[in-house]
Amino acid sequence: MRIEERNVYVGPSLYAHFPVIKLKLDLGALEAWPSARLGSGFVDGLIAALPGLHDHGCSFGEPGGFVRRLRGDSPAPEEQQGTWLGHVLEHVAIELQNIAGESVSFGKTRSVEGREGVYTVVYEYAQRDEGIEAGELGIRLICSLLPPDLRPADSVPDDWAWPEARDEFIRYAQRRALGPSTASLVKAAEDRNIPWLRLNEQSLIQLGHGKYQQRIQATVTGRTSYIAVELAQDKEETNKILANCGLPVPRQQLVRSADRAVRAAERLGYPVVTKPYNGNHGRGISIGLKTADEVRAGFSAAAEHSSSVIVETYLEGDDHRLLVVGGELIAATKRTPGRVVGDGVHSVKALVDLVNQDPRRGVGHEKVMTRIVLDAQADMMLVRQGLTVDSVPADGEAVLLRSTANLSTGGTATDVTDIIHPDNREMAVRAVQAIGLDVGGVDFLCPDIGESYKSVGGGICEINAAPGFRMHVAPSEGTPRDAAGPVIDMLFPNRAPSRVPIAGITGTNGKTTTSRMLAHIVKMAGFTPGLTTTDGVYIDGQRTVEGDMTGPVATRMVLADPTIDFAVLEIARGGLLRAGMGVPWIDVGAVLNVRSDHLGLGGIDTLEQLAEVKRILVEVARECAVLNADDDNVIRMSAHTDAKHLCYVTLNPQHAVVREHIRAGGRACALEAGVNGQMIALYDKGRHIPLMWTHLIPATLEGRAMHNVQNAMFAAAIAFSLDLKLDAIRTGLRTFDTTFFQAPGRMNVYDEHPFKVIFDYGHNAHAVGMLADLAGRLDVRGRRLVVVAGPGDRRDEDIRDIARAVAGRFDHYICRRDDGLRGRAPDEVPNMIAAVLREQGVREEQITIIPDEQEAIAHALGMARPSDLLLVFADALTRSWKQVIKFKPDASAAAPPGPAVAAAPAAEPGHRTLAQPGEASVAGKPGRDADELAAAGFVRDERGLRFVGEAGD
């Protein structure tokens, strides 16, 4: 049993719309050993190790269902042999996280087609490292329970023991999980629909996106005064400030040696307390010291945490924590130190074991209370009470095992918010305000919190700048209090904005240009966009990170930037397959097209599978799904969205589905013919909105570049769906061009040579065909030349399709390869392209094979004459663009221009030509009536027309 492959999905993916881990698990010989065949010893041992498996419903949908699957207790014959170990691992990994305090439940396991004994195991996780370790530990646990002759070699160390491994895993998980206070703040933010990002491995959290963000670290907020935190940590200075305000505080003195501590205690009067000058969480505090020896011991304990030690008068009474947020007392809790109560029968050690059996107690912060540990501090407390761990306390005798009442050391908490006296409430608020904290905890000792400190006495021990919330949100006794909510409401008053609009754009071709167009429109509308693309991350138009940034890491970069107020995310297939999306949902999701590219990679072999990957954006769009109605694989995605609106984009003004969708009040963007050319028009709720003539959009080359007409339509539809003003959309489209600076490798045109160069990154048949089609529609007086290639990691048929897309359209072909061979021979790709060109009727003298990209482009530039058109498909964009613009034409080679050539050579019989978008769409065929559309699987609802499935599906 071994893990072949692991993927950690941080957001929506093919498997779930929340974080999951996917394992490719090879069972090997264990494929022949389902759980029931392994015998009751395996099943009983597994349930004994993880009793919580009893609660897993599995396919039965009720508690105990998974255990029935394990035992083969099913009427179905195929299930009577139990379940396979991949499925067992799924449940074990989930339950391991449950015992560590996480609430996860989702999982699914499927066999890998064509590979016996190999399974895809998917399970939900809360924290990445914890989830990964749950899978690893789950395998060790399962292997440890196997019969020795079936146990894989080296799968379980000789000294491995489950109880120790379990507890170590819980501690490992807690070290990486958010603490109780931070977790409660995150939950309060989620309850208010405020997004959050974890910024480090500790407790630094960003609440909100972009310019709306606020930060917390545990319970310290980004608004907490640095001076106030310093004062709160300086216990001596805090004592003075509170005393000067007339608030009740003990007398104290700062010392740096044990002898001075004793002298200070004698001056202040016994009993006294010793504590570190700047400690926290009750560490190093000793209370009720009555002798010089005890003071010396207390000094030593405090000196382990601080070079300076405070000696102060001991205040009698119960220990209380009073929580103040934004100038208001939110909660009050009475804290009791870790202790046991005698029964006259059991020893102290036995009583501790009994107390720790309380299901509310766990390791660290795993549960609402922490287990009591018998350690050196407990021994000291027992000695002071004249006891040992073997002593048997009398019935009802309370035995203290800690001097302080911190929950982290086994203490308990009782909520007293409802009974606190108004004077004590006011005193706590004044104390926190005197220090200057927005969130503060007051440690207050008094005999009765229900009586005024003015009458019964009491005093403030210290002020905490980062007070823990666990005792308030999950007290041992009393009413839980919402300690976190008021903090979030203080940071985001009156439901202040916390989210930025997010648009996600995907598709095989056009997504980079469309994303850039949209970001430009957003900027023209007065916003500060954050943009992720295949060539980098851009903040307000400036590239901040270079490289392919279309995955969740780039999404996080944009949303964490404190200046942006709009996010435009280009999301590619690779990132979705590797790690999922970087956000749980988006406002608008757009799918431009699904074409043959990257097939045969990452387990995606068909267009239908590729469509399922790209469909993820539509599934998680909240406001609007923008879909290409001219692509059958895309229009069918309308069956998989819960977005409030559906917006179809079509170049076909006779599109049957779009026509009925508009008549039903739906939203659409269509290309319409007019006297002055072609008009981009928007439809919404019965309104017809003429937006812009295509020839006025520079990126369309006067309307001839139909692929950029379509990209502009998508950008306009997305912007409209994000409530951007029409004037901003028009301005953005009119001022966006396809210069290399604004859109590198996206139909860049260079006119400074005697010939025209069109430069593009097209790397699949659809993209190459669109540019070839454009070259054919441009008026060219000279020849049409092309430099063509195909990525080495594509299937042979994909590379041949690229060759067919250009065949018969140019006067000369220069065939090359990319720098990265990706498993191919150095001249394999150009030779493959040349062979297809010959098959398609291209003459030998029209073909030149030059494998190296730089040499190929140099040759093409050198052979170009005045009035020629050179189409260059490039891979190394920056290098190749510089090669184009720095080329020096040989003036002596200039030839007089020939007659204008209005169109490219016609394709030979059998050659493929580029179909206009919409022509191939089954749903787009004109003349289809409502009954025919219903039969084709389209139904009308409040959003217009959407696909639900064809009859018989």
PDB file of C-alpha atoms in Angstrom, residues 233 235 274-286 297-310 377:
ATOM      1  CA  GLN A 233       3.306  43.765  28.924  1.00  0.00           C
ATOM      2  CA  LYS A 235       3.234  44.957  34.525  1.00  0.00           C
ATOM      3  CA  THR A 274       5.741  36.509  42.312  1.00  0.00           C
ATOM      4  CA  LYS A 275       5.396  36.711  38.522  1.00  0.00           C
ATOM      5  CA  PRO A 276       7.523  37.489  35.467  1.00  0.00           C
ATOM      6  CA  TYR A 277       7.827  41.139  34.520  1.00  0.00           C
ATOM      7  CA  ASN A 278       6.471  40.471  31.009  1.00  0.00           C
ATOM      8  CA  GLY A 279       5.017  36.948  31.096  1.00  0.00           C
ATOM      9  CA  ASN A 280       1.706  35.618  29.831  1.00  0.00           C
ATOM     10  CA  HIS A 281      -0.650  32.625  30.008  1.00  0.00           C
ATOM     11  CA  GLY A 282       0.043  32.310  33.742  1.00  0.00           C
ATOM     12  CA  ARG A 283       3.574  31.052  33.149  1.00  0.00           C
ATOM     13  CA  GLY A 284       5.979  31.441  36.070  1.00  0.00           C
ATOM     14  CA  ILE A 285       3.397  32.826  38.520  1.00  0.00           C
ATOM     15  CA  SER A 286       3.415  31.699  42.154  1.00  0.00           C
ATOM     16  CA  ALA A 297      11.313  29.379  44.859  1.00  0.00           C
ATOM     17  CA  GLY A 298       8.726  31.684  43.291  1.00  0.00           C
ATOM     18  CA  PHE A 299      11.466  34.016  42.089  1.00  0.00           C
ATOM     19  CA  SER A 300      13.277  31.110  40.411  1.00  0.00           C
ATOM     20  CA  ALA A 301      10.064  30.031  38.667  1.00  0.00           C
ATOM     21  CA  ALA A 302       9.409  33.561  37.389  1.00  0.00           C
ATOM     22  CA  ALA A 303      13.042  34.111  36.388  1.00  0.00           C
ATOM     23  CA  GLU A 304      12.725  31.271  33.856  1.00  0.00           C
ATOM     24  CA  HIS A 305      10.511  33.590  31.809  1.00  0.00           C
ATOM     25  CA  SER A 306      11.901  37.051  32.538  1.00  0.00           C
ATOM     26  CA  SER A 307      15.095  38.579  33.941  1.00  0.00           C
ATOM     27  CA  SER A 308      12.976  40.899  36.074  1.00  0.00           C
ATOM     28  CA  VAL A 309      10.402  39.660  38.550  1.00  0.00           C
ATOM     29  CA  ILE A 310       7.474  41.413  40.202  1.00  0.00           C
ATOM     30  CA  GLN A 377       4.313  22.501  39.493  1.00  0.00           C
TER      31      GLN A 377
END
